[in-house]
PDB file of C-alpha atoms in Angstrom:
ATOM      1  CA  MET A  26     146.675   7.522-106.627  1.00 62.00           C
ATOM      2  CA  ALA A  27     147.081  10.413-104.682  1.00 71.00           C
ATOM      3  CA  ASP A  28     144.963  13.464-105.298  1.00 88.00           C
ATOM      4  CA  LEU A  29     146.910  16.251-107.343  1.00 92.00           C
ATOM      5  CA  MET A  30     144.134  19.034-107.009  1.00 95.00           C
ATOM      6  CA  SER A  31     143.688  20.880-103.578  1.00 95.00           C
ATOM      7  CA  LYS A  32     140.060  21.407-102.557  1.00 96.00           C
ATOM      8  CA  GLU A  33     140.268  25.201-102.971  1.00 97.00           C
ATOM      9  CA  ALA A  34     141.485  24.943-106.593  1.00 97.00           C
ATOM     10  CA  ILE A  35     138.389  22.355-107.470  1.00 98.00           C
ATOM     11  CA  ALA A  36     136.150  24.758-105.787  1.00 98.00           C
ATOM     12  CA  ASP A  37     137.367  27.647-107.531  1.00 98.00           C
ATOM     13  CA  PHE A  38     137.040  25.862-110.791  1.00 98.00           C
ATOM     14  CA  ARG A  39     133.563  24.804-110.259  1.00 98.00           C
ATOM     15  CA  ARG A  40     132.320  28.175-108.922  1.00 98.00           C
ATOM     16  CA  ASP A  41     134.204  30.520-111.055  1.00 98.00           C
ATOM     17  CA  GLY A  42     134.785  28.283-114.215  1.00 98.00           C
ATOM     18  CA  ALA A  43     138.354  29.079-114.217  1.00 98.00           C
ATOM     19  CA  CYS A  44     141.457  28.479-111.525  1.00 98.00           C
ATOM     20  CA  VAL A  45     145.181  28.876-111.472  1.00 98.00           C
ATOM     21  CA  LEU A  46     147.432  25.896-111.105  1.00 98.00           C
ATOM     22  CA  ARG A  47     150.856  26.664-109.917  1.00 98.00           C
ATOM     23  CA  GLY A  48     153.912  24.758-111.039  1.00 97.00           C
ATOM     24  CA  VAL A  49     151.946  21.459-111.967  1.00 97.00           C
ATOM     25  CA  PHE A  50     153.636  20.997-115.404  1.00 98.00           C
ATOM     26  CA  GLY A  51     157.293  22.204-114.646  1.00 97.00           C
ATOM     27  CA  ASP A  52     158.834  19.136-115.648  1.00 97.00           C
ATOM     28  CA  TRP A  53     157.000  18.965-119.113  1.00 98.00           C
ATOM     29  CA  ILE A  54     157.973  22.622-120.356  1.00 98.00           C
ATOM     30  CA  GLU A  55     160.974  21.784-122.522  1.00 98.00           C
ATOM     31  CA  THR A  56     159.099  18.870-124.015  1.00 98.00           C
ATOM     32  CA  LEU A  57     156.312  21.185-125.262  1.00 98.00           C
ATOM     33  CA  GLN A  58     158.503  24.067-126.329  1.00 98.00           C
ATOM     34  CA  ALA A  59     160.206  21.188-128.622  1.00 98.00           C
ATOM     35  CA  GLY A  60     156.846  20.189-129.721  1.00 98.00           C
ATOM     36  CA  VAL A  61     155.815  23.889-130.479  1.00 98.00           C
ATOM     37  CA  ALA A  62     158.834  24.594-132.390  1.00 98.00           C
ATOM     38  CA  ARG A  63     158.067  21.340-134.481  1.00 98.00           C
ATOM     39  CA  ASN A  64     154.578  22.317-135.111  1.00 98.00           C
ATOM     40  CA  LEU A  65     155.485  26.166-136.142  1.00 98.00           C
ATOM     41  CA  ALA A  66     158.369  24.592-138.518  1.00 98.00           C
ATOM     42  CA  ASP A  67     155.480  22.055-140.206  1.00 98.00           C
ATOM     43  CA  PRO A  68     151.914  23.461-139.371  1.00 98.00           C
ATOM     44  CA  SER A  69     149.006  21.806-140.402  1.00 97.00           C
ATOM     45  CA  ALA A  70     146.448  22.789-143.387  1.00 96.00           C
ATOM     46  CA  ASP A  71     144.356  24.333-140.662  1.00 96.00           C
ATOM     47  CA  VAL A  72     146.788  26.627-139.090  1.00 96.00           C
ATOM     48  CA  ARG A  73     145.398  30.347-138.669  1.00 93.00           C
ATOM     49  CA  ILE A  74     148.185  32.942-138.959  1.00 93.00           C
ATOM     50  CA  TYR A  75     146.938  36.785-137.937  1.00 89.00           C
ATOM     51  CA  GLN A  76     149.595  39.154-138.891  1.00 86.00           C
ATOM     52  CA  GLY A  77     149.876  42.380-136.885  1.00 76.00           C
ATOM     53  CA  LYS A  78     149.507  45.640-138.403  1.00 75.00           C
ATOM     54  CA  GLU A  79     152.476  47.317-140.309  1.00 68.00           C
ATOM     55  CA  GLY A  80     154.432  44.068-140.358  1.00 68.00           C
ATOM     56  CA  ALA A  81     154.070  43.638-136.632  1.00 78.00           C
ATOM     57  CA  GLY A  82     154.592  40.091-135.215  1.00 90.00           C
ATOM     58  CA  ARG A  83     152.179  37.246-136.127  1.00 92.00           C
ATOM     59  CA  PHE A  84     149.493  35.613-133.686  1.00 93.00           C
ATOM     60  CA  VAL A  85     149.668  31.843-134.922  1.00 95.00           C
ATOM     61  CA  GLY A  86     147.116  29.167-133.978  1.00 96.00           C
ATOM     62  CA  ASP A  87     147.221  25.433-134.742  1.00 98.00           C
ATOM     63  CA  TYR A  88     145.525  22.467-133.656  1.00 98.00           C
ATOM     64  CA  CYS A  89     144.834  18.619-133.570  1.00 98.00           C
ATOM     65  CA  ASN A  90     148.470  17.796-134.250  1.00 98.00           C
ATOM     66  CA  TRP A  91     149.010  15.479-131.422  1.00 98.00           C
ATOM     67  CA  ALA A  92     148.931  12.094-133.633  1.00 98.00           C
ATOM     68  CA  ARG A  93     152.108  13.597-135.769  1.00 98.00           C
ATOM     69  CA  ILE A  94     153.994  15.497-133.023  1.00 98.00           C
ATOM     70  CA  PRO A  95     155.824  13.098-130.591  1.00 98.00           C
ATOM     71  CA  GLU A  96     156.245  15.659-127.869  1.00 98.00           C
ATOM     72  CA  TYR A  97     152.311  16.635-127.712  1.00 98.00           C
ATOM     73  CA  ARG A  98     151.742  12.635-127.607  1.00 98.00           C
ATOM     74  CA  ASP A  99     154.236  12.090-124.607  1.00 98.00           C
ATOM     75  CA  PHE A 100     152.695  14.967-122.666  1.00 98.00           C
ATOM     76  CA  ILE A 101     149.046  14.015-123.271  1.00 98.00           C
ATOM     77  CA  PHE A 102     149.544  10.294-122.448  1.00 98.00           C
ATOM     78  CA  ASN A 103     152.277  10.291-119.965  1.00 98.00           C
ATOM     79  CA  SER A 104     151.838  13.747-117.845  1.00 98.00           C
ATOM     80  CA  GLN A 105     149.534  14.258-114.931  1.00 98.00           C
ATOM     81  CA  ALA A 106     147.148  16.269-117.274  1.00 98.00           C
ATOM     82  CA  ALA A 107     144.416  13.297-117.508  1.00 98.00           C
ATOM     83  CA  GLN A 108     144.360  13.055-113.643  1.00 98.00           C
ATOM     84  CA  ILE A 109     144.249  16.935-113.007  1.00 98.00           C
ATOM     85  CA  GLY A 110     141.073  17.020-115.528  1.00 98.00           C
ATOM     86  CA  ARG A 111     139.276  14.151-113.795  1.00 98.00           C
ATOM     87  CA  GLU A 112     139.569  15.746-110.296  1.00 98.00           C
ATOM     88  CA  LEU A 113     138.604  19.083-111.451  1.00 98.00           C
ATOM     89  CA  MET A 114     135.623  17.921-113.481  1.00 98.00           C
ATOM     90  CA  GLY A 115     134.803  15.343-110.791  1.00 98.00           C
ATOM     91  CA  THR A 116     134.537  12.508-113.454  1.00 98.00           C
ATOM     92  CA  LYS A 117     135.451   9.024-114.088  1.00 97.00           C
ATOM     93  CA  THR A 118     136.537   9.230-117.477  1.00 98.00           C
ATOM     94  CA  VAL A 119     138.733  11.545-119.282  1.00 98.00           C
ATOM     95  CA  ARG A 120     139.065  11.822-123.142  1.00 98.00           C
ATOM     96  CA  LEU A 121     141.265  13.888-125.237  1.00 98.00           C
ATOM     97  CA  PHE A 122     139.406  16.189-127.327  1.00 98.00           C
ATOM     98  CA  HIS A 123     142.212  18.239-128.925  1.00 98.00           C
ATOM     99  CA  GLU A 124     145.367  20.476-128.479  1.00 98.00           C
ATOM    100  CA  HIS A 125     145.566  23.871-129.302  1.00 98.00           C
ATOM    101  CA  VAL A 126     148.841  25.955-129.895  1.00 98.00           C
ATOM    102  CA  LEU A 127     148.692  29.774-129.395  1.00 96.00           C
ATOM    103  CA  VAL A 128     151.728  31.779-130.310  1.00 96.00           C
ATOM    104  CA  LYS A 129     151.655  35.614-130.085  1.00 94.00           C
ATOM    105  CA  GLU A 130     155.118  36.692-131.564  1.00 94.00           C
ATOM    106  CA  PRO A 131     156.712  40.028-130.237  1.00 93.00           C
ATOM    107  CA  GLY A 132     154.594  42.881-131.290  1.00 91.00           C
ATOM    108  CA  ALA A 133     151.468  40.665-132.327  1.00 89.00           C
ATOM    109  CA  ASP A 134     149.047  43.455-131.633  1.00 86.00           C
ATOM    110  CA  VAL A 135     146.006  40.938-132.364  1.00 83.00           C
ATOM    111  CA  PRO A 136     143.999  40.457-129.020  1.00 88.00           C
ATOM    112  CA  THR A 137     142.299  37.186-128.409  1.00 90.00           C
ATOM    113  CA  PRO A 138     138.600  38.497-128.419  1.00 91.00           C
ATOM    114  CA  TRP A 139     136.305  37.495-125.540  1.00 95.00           C
ATOM    115  CA  HIS A 140     134.548  34.287-126.433  1.00 95.00           C
ATOM    116  CA  GLN A 141     133.352  30.955-124.990  1.00 97.00           C
ATOM    117  CA  ASP A 142     135.073  27.786-126.461  1.00 96.00           C
ATOM    118  CA  GLN A 143     132.072  25.313-126.708  1.00 96.00           C
ATOM    119  CA  PRO A 144     130.080  27.240-129.387  1.00 94.00           C
ATOM    120  CA  TYR A 145     132.817  26.498-131.646  1.00 93.00           C
ATOM    121  CA  TYR A 146     133.116  22.778-130.863  1.00 96.00           C
ATOM    122  CA  CYS A 147     131.106  19.662-132.015  1.00 96.00           C
ATOM    123  CA  VAL A 148     130.296  18.691-128.601  1.00 98.00           C
ATOM    124  CA  ASP A 149     127.594  18.949-125.874  1.00 97.00           C
ATOM    125  CA  GLY A 150     127.840  18.612-122.032  1.00 98.00           C
ATOM    126  CA  SER A 151     129.123  20.199-119.043  1.00 98.00           C
ATOM    127  CA  ASP A 152     132.093  17.874-118.043  1.00 98.00           C
ATOM    128  CA  THR A 153     134.809  20.085-119.919  1.00 98.00           C
ATOM    129  CA  VAL A 154     138.111  21.365-119.001  1.00 98.00           C
ATOM    130  CA  SER A 155     140.859  23.233-120.903  1.00 98.00           C
ATOM    131  CA  LEU A 156     144.473  23.239-119.363  1.00 98.00           C
ATOM    132  CA  TRP A 157     146.298  26.562-120.845  1.00 98.00           C
ATOM    133  CA  ILE A 158     149.622  26.241-120.238  1.00 98.00           C
ATOM    134  CA  PRO A 159     152.298  28.961-120.840  1.00 98.00           C
ATOM    135  CA  LEU A 160     155.664  28.180-122.436  1.00 98.00           C
ATOM    136  CA  ASP A 161     156.996  31.776-121.452  1.00 98.00           C
ATOM    137  CA  PRO A 162     156.423  33.956-118.749  1.00 97.00           C
ATOM    138  CA  VAL A 163     153.187  35.760-118.781  1.00 97.00           C
ATOM    139  CA  PRO A 164     152.723  39.321-116.984  1.00 96.00           C
ATOM    140  CA  ARG A 165     149.298  40.123-115.714  1.00 96.00           C
ATOM    141  CA  GLU A 166     148.893  42.590-118.357  1.00 93.00           C
ATOM    142  CA  ARG A 167     149.288  39.903-121.154  1.00 93.00           C
ATOM    143  CA  THR A 168     147.543  37.074-119.714  1.00 96.00           C
ATOM    144  CA  LEU A 169     144.516  35.135-120.478  1.00 97.00           C
ATOM    145  CA  GLU A 170     141.542  36.738-118.616  1.00 98.00           C
ATOM    146  CA  PHE A 171     137.974  35.130-117.364  1.00 98.00           C
ATOM    147  CA  VAL A 172     134.631  36.329-116.640  1.00 98.00           C
ATOM    148  CA  ALA A 173     134.044  34.620-113.310  1.00 98.00           C
ATOM    149  CA  GLY A 174     130.815  32.348-113.212  1.00 98.00           C
ATOM    150  CA  SER A 175     130.037  32.731-117.040  1.00 98.00           C
ATOM    151  CA  HIS A 176     129.960  29.038-117.513  1.00 98.00           C
ATOM    152  CA  ARG A 177     126.754  28.894-115.596  1.00 97.00           C
ATOM    153  CA  TRP A 178     125.027  31.722-117.388  1.00 97.00           C
ATOM    154  CA  GLY A 179     123.357  28.975-119.367  1.00 95.00           C
ATOM    155  CA  LYS A 180     124.060  31.130-122.972  1.00 95.00           C
ATOM    156  CA  TYR A 181     125.767  30.216-126.052  1.00 93.00           C
ATOM    157  CA  PHE A 182     127.362  33.187-127.603  1.00 94.00           C
ATOM    158  CA  ARG A 183     128.120  33.859-131.113  1.00 90.00           C
ATOM    159  CA  PRO A 184     131.437  32.364-132.273  1.00 87.00           C
ATOM    160  CA  GLU A 185     133.879  34.515-134.300  1.00 84.00           C
ATOM    161  CA  ARG A 186     137.417  34.070-135.788  1.00 79.00           C
ATOM    162  CA  PHE A 187     140.141  35.829-133.960  1.00 70.00           C
ATOM    163  CA  ASN A 188     139.953  38.605-136.486  1.00 69.00           C
ATOM    164  CA  LYS A 189     136.550  39.355-135.410  1.00 72.00           C
ATOM    165  CA  THR A 190     134.764  37.816-138.523  1.00 77.00           C
ATOM    166  CA  ALA A 191     131.927  35.406-137.761  1.00 78.00           C
ATOM    167  CA  LEU A 192     132.489  31.694-137.963  1.00 83.00           C
ATOM    168  CA  ASN A 193     128.969  31.257-139.143  1.00 84.00           C
ATOM    169  CA  GLU A 194     126.735  34.090-140.379  1.00 78.00           C
ATOM    170  CA  ASN A 195     123.264  34.192-139.212  1.00 77.00           C
ATOM    171  CA  ASP A 196     123.729  31.283-136.708  1.00 79.00           C
ATOM    172  CA  GLY A 197     120.609  32.936-134.603  1.00 80.00           C
ATOM    173  CA  LEU A 198     123.194  33.391-131.605  1.00 87.00           C
ATOM    174  CA  GLU A 199     123.582  36.493-129.406  1.00 90.00           C
ATOM    175  CA  PRO A 200     126.732  38.399-129.731  1.00 91.00           C
ATOM    176  CA  VAL A 201     129.311  38.278-126.957  1.00 94.00           C
ATOM    177  CA  PRO A 202     128.605  41.227-124.783  1.00 95.00           C
ATOM    178  CA  ASP A 203     130.960  44.157-124.545  1.00 95.00           C
ATOM    179  CA  ILE A 204     133.234  42.882-121.909  1.00 96.00           C
ATOM    180  CA  GLU A 205     136.104  44.897-122.421  1.00 94.00           C
ATOM    181  CA  GLY A 206     134.070  48.051-122.609  1.00 94.00           C
ATOM    182  CA  GLN A 207     132.220  47.333-119.199  1.00 96.00           C
ATOM    183  CA  ARG A 208     134.979  45.608-117.108  1.00 97.00           C
ATOM    184  CA  GLY A 209     133.530  47.088-113.919  1.00 96.00           C
ATOM    185  CA  SER A 210     130.515  45.219-114.491  1.00 97.00           C
ATOM    186  CA  TYR A 211     132.095  41.999-114.327  1.00 98.00           C
ATOM    187  CA  THR A 212     134.263  39.893-111.774  1.00 98.00           C
ATOM    188  CA  ILE A 213     137.576  39.490-114.224  1.00 98.00           C
ATOM    189  CA  LEU A 214     139.928  36.742-113.340  1.00 98.00           C
ATOM    190  CA  GLY A 215     143.432  36.646-114.477  1.00 98.00           C
ATOM    191  CA  TRP A 216     146.815  35.696-113.233  1.00 98.00           C
ATOM    192  CA  ALA A 217     150.660  36.536-113.814  1.00 98.00           C
ATOM    193  CA  LEU A 218     152.161  33.033-115.024  1.00 98.00           C
ATOM    194  CA  GLU A 219     155.433  31.189-115.226  1.00 98.00           C
ATOM    195  CA  PRO A 220     156.154  28.231-117.301  1.00 98.00           C
ATOM    196  CA  GLY A 221     154.971  25.251-115.514  1.00 97.00           C
ATOM    197  CA  ASP A 222     151.927  26.911-114.217  1.00 98.00           C
ATOM    198  CA  ALA A 223     148.549  26.328-115.983  1.00 98.00           C
ATOM    199  CA  VAL A 224     145.055  27.941-115.963  1.00 98.00           C
ATOM    200  CA  ALA A 225     141.971  25.422-115.942  1.00 98.00           C
ATOM    201  CA  PHE A 226     138.787  26.444-117.437  1.00 98.00           C
ATOM    202  CA  ASN A 227     135.452  25.389-118.524  1.00 98.00           C
ATOM    203  CA  TYR A 228     134.555  25.314-122.209  1.00 98.00           C
ATOM    204  CA  MET A 229     131.502  27.806-121.467  1.00 98.00           C
ATOM    205  CA  THR A 230     133.462  30.295-119.697  1.00 98.00           C
ATOM    206  CA  LEU A 231     134.036  33.671-121.319  1.00 98.00           C
ATOM    207  CA  HIS A 232     137.790  34.426-121.681  1.00 98.00           C
ATOM    208  CA  GLY A 233     139.994  36.551-123.733  1.00 96.00           C
ATOM    209  CA  ALA A 234     143.617  37.827-123.934  1.00 94.00           C
ATOM    210  CA  PRO A 235     145.087  41.133-124.885  1.00 92.00           C
ATOM    211  CA  ALA A 236     147.490  41.788-127.820  1.00 89.00           C
ATOM    212  CA  ASN A 237     151.405  41.092-127.239  1.00 91.00           C
ATOM    213  CA  LYS A 238     152.533  44.667-127.063  1.00 88.00           C
ATOM    214  CA  SER A 239     156.029  43.412-125.907  1.00 91.00           C
ATOM    215  CA  LYS A 240     158.695  44.258-128.802  1.00 88.00           C
ATOM    216  CA  VAL A 241     160.990  41.539-127.679  1.00 91.00           C
ATOM    217  CA  GLU A 242     158.925  38.872-125.851  1.00 93.00           C
ATOM    218  CA  GLN A 243     156.760  36.051-127.294  1.00 94.00           C
ATOM    219  CA  ARG A 244     153.859  34.163-125.506  1.00 95.00           C
ATOM    220  CA  ARG A 245     153.650  30.728-126.461  1.00 97.00           C
ATOM    221  CA  ALA A 246     150.845  28.475-125.080  1.00 98.00           C
ATOM    222  CA  PHE A 247     149.777  25.048-125.228  1.00 98.00           C
ATOM    223  CA  SER A 248     146.242  24.263-124.521  1.00 98.00           C
ATOM    224  CA  LEU A 249     144.825  20.858-123.853  1.00 98.00           C
ATOM    225  CA  ARG A 250     141.035  20.180-124.411  1.00 98.00           C
ATOM    226  CA  LEU A 251     139.666  17.465-122.288  1.00 98.00           C
ATOM    227  CA  LEU A 252     136.106  15.729-121.937  1.00 98.00           C
ATOM    228  CA  GLY A 253     134.322  13.931-119.077  1.00 98.00           C
ATOM    229  CA  ASP A 254     131.491  11.740-118.440  1.00 98.00           C
ATOM    230  CA  ASP A 255     128.560  13.596-119.879  1.00 98.00           C
ATOM    231  CA  VAL A 256     129.985  15.231-123.051  1.00 98.00           C
ATOM    232  CA  ARG A 257     128.312  13.822-126.225  1.00 98.00           C
ATOM    233  CA  PHE A 258     129.110  14.352-129.899  1.00 98.00           C
ATOM    234  CA  ALA A 259     127.303  17.177-131.465  1.00 96.00           C
ATOM    235  CA  ARG A 260     126.179  17.419-135.020  1.00 92.00           C
ATOM    236  CA  ARG A 261     125.348  21.055-135.585  1.00 85.00           C
ATOM    237  CA  GLU A 262     123.701  20.991-139.556  1.00 79.00           C
ATOM    238  CA  GLY A 263     124.629  23.829-141.626  1.00 81.00           C
ATOM    239  CA  ILE A 264     127.208  25.027-138.945  1.00 84.00           C
ATOM    240  CA  VAL A 265     131.055  25.076-139.280  1.00 86.00           C
ATOM    241  CA  THR A 266     132.712  23.868-136.252  1.00 91.00           C
ATOM    242  CA  SER A 267     136.377  24.572-135.131  1.00 93.00           C
ATOM    243  CA  PRO A 268     138.197  22.087-135.275  1.00 96.00           C
ATOM    244  CA  PRO A 269     136.146  20.744-138.132  1.00 94.00           C
ATOM    245  CA  PHE A 270     136.912  16.954-137.389  1.00 95.00           C
ATOM    246  CA  ARG A 271     136.036  15.950-140.933  1.00 92.00           C
ATOM    247  CA  GLU A 272     136.693  12.361-140.733  1.00 94.00           C
ATOM    248  CA  VAL A 273     134.635  11.830-137.352  1.00 96.00           C
ATOM    249  CA  ARG A 274     131.610   9.763-138.418  1.00 94.00           C
ATOM    250  CA  LEU A 275     129.745   9.460-134.694  1.00 97.00           C
ATOM    251  CA  PRO A 276     126.053  10.357-134.907  1.00 96.00           C
ATOM    252  CA  HIS A 277     124.700  13.034-132.944  1.00 97.00           C
ATOM    253  CA  GLY A 278     124.345  12.194-129.219  1.00 98.00           C
ATOM    254  CA  ALA A 279     126.826   9.611-129.151  1.00 98.00           C
ATOM    255  CA  VAL A 280     129.511   8.947-126.489  1.00 98.00           C
ATOM    256  CA  MET A 281     132.914  10.511-127.802  1.00 98.00           C
ATOM    257  CA  ASP A 282     134.134   6.935-128.628  1.00 97.00           C
ATOM    258  CA  ALA A 283     136.437   7.325-131.548  1.00 97.00           C
ATOM    259  CA  LEU A 284     140.128   7.245-132.595  1.00 97.00           C
ATOM    260  CA  GLU A 285     140.191  10.874-132.722  1.00 97.00           C
ATOM    261  CA  PHE A 286     139.153  11.121-128.940  1.00 98.00           C
ATOM    262  CA  PRO A 287     141.264   8.745-127.361  1.00 98.00           C
ATOM    263  CA  LEU A 288     140.321   7.627-123.285  1.00 98.00           C
ATOM    264  CA  LEU A 289     143.065   9.069-121.082  1.00 98.00           C
ATOM    265  CA  ALA A 290     141.630   7.901-117.851  1.00 96.00           C
ATOM    266  CA  GLY A 291     138.821   5.574-116.509  1.00 90.00           C
TER     267      GLY A 291
END
C-alpha cells in the first residue's frame, strides 16, 4: 500500500507533536456528520454538557460510542485513519483507543483549557496519535492550538475537567503553565481548517481551543484516538481516568489486547 503521509508531515508531527493534514478525510465528512447527529440525539451516560453563560450555546463532549453508532464504526474500520496513524507514529500496529466528539454550539463561550490528554488516560507509552477532524469550517481564531514540542517535555500536568475543576484532587501533579497569559513564551501552532482536513497530535502535546463566539456557526469535531506499538495499559490506583473504561480487566503494564481496543492495523 502506498504511503499516505509526506515526509514533511511525519517530521512535523514527530518534532512538534502536532501537524496539519489537508483534505485527507473529504470522503467521510457526511458519514461523520450523520454519526454525530445520531450521537447528540442519543448521548451516552458519560456525556458532558457545559452551558454557556446566560443561556448561550452548549459545549457538548461524548466518547466511546463507536460500538453503537454505525457511522463511527464505518469510519474507524474502513477509512485510511489507521494507515495515517501508523505512518505518523512509525509503528507496526495500530489499535483503537476511543473516539471523542466535541460540539461547540453557536455562542458556546466555554473554552477548551490548555491540557495534555495522556494524564487523563489509562495508558502509558509514547506511540500515540489523535486525529482531530472538523465537520464544519474552523477559522484560525476558533481552531485547536498546540504548544510545539511540549510532547517532549517529559511532564505530566494535572488533568482538569473543561470547566476548570480538577479531575482528581491532590493528585500530586503540577498545574498546566499559564500558556494563554504567556503566549509569547511558546511556539503556538494552529491552522484554519475545512471539513476533510485533520490535525494530528501526540497525547502528551499541550493543546487548547478558544470559545465559539460566533452567534450562528457551530463547531463540530470528531477526534479519533489511536495507539501504537509501545502503549501499555496503566492502572492508576485511586485516580479517576477519562474515559473510565469500567469493564476493562487488563493488568497494569499489559498490551492493550481487549475487545474495547480493537486492532486496526498490524
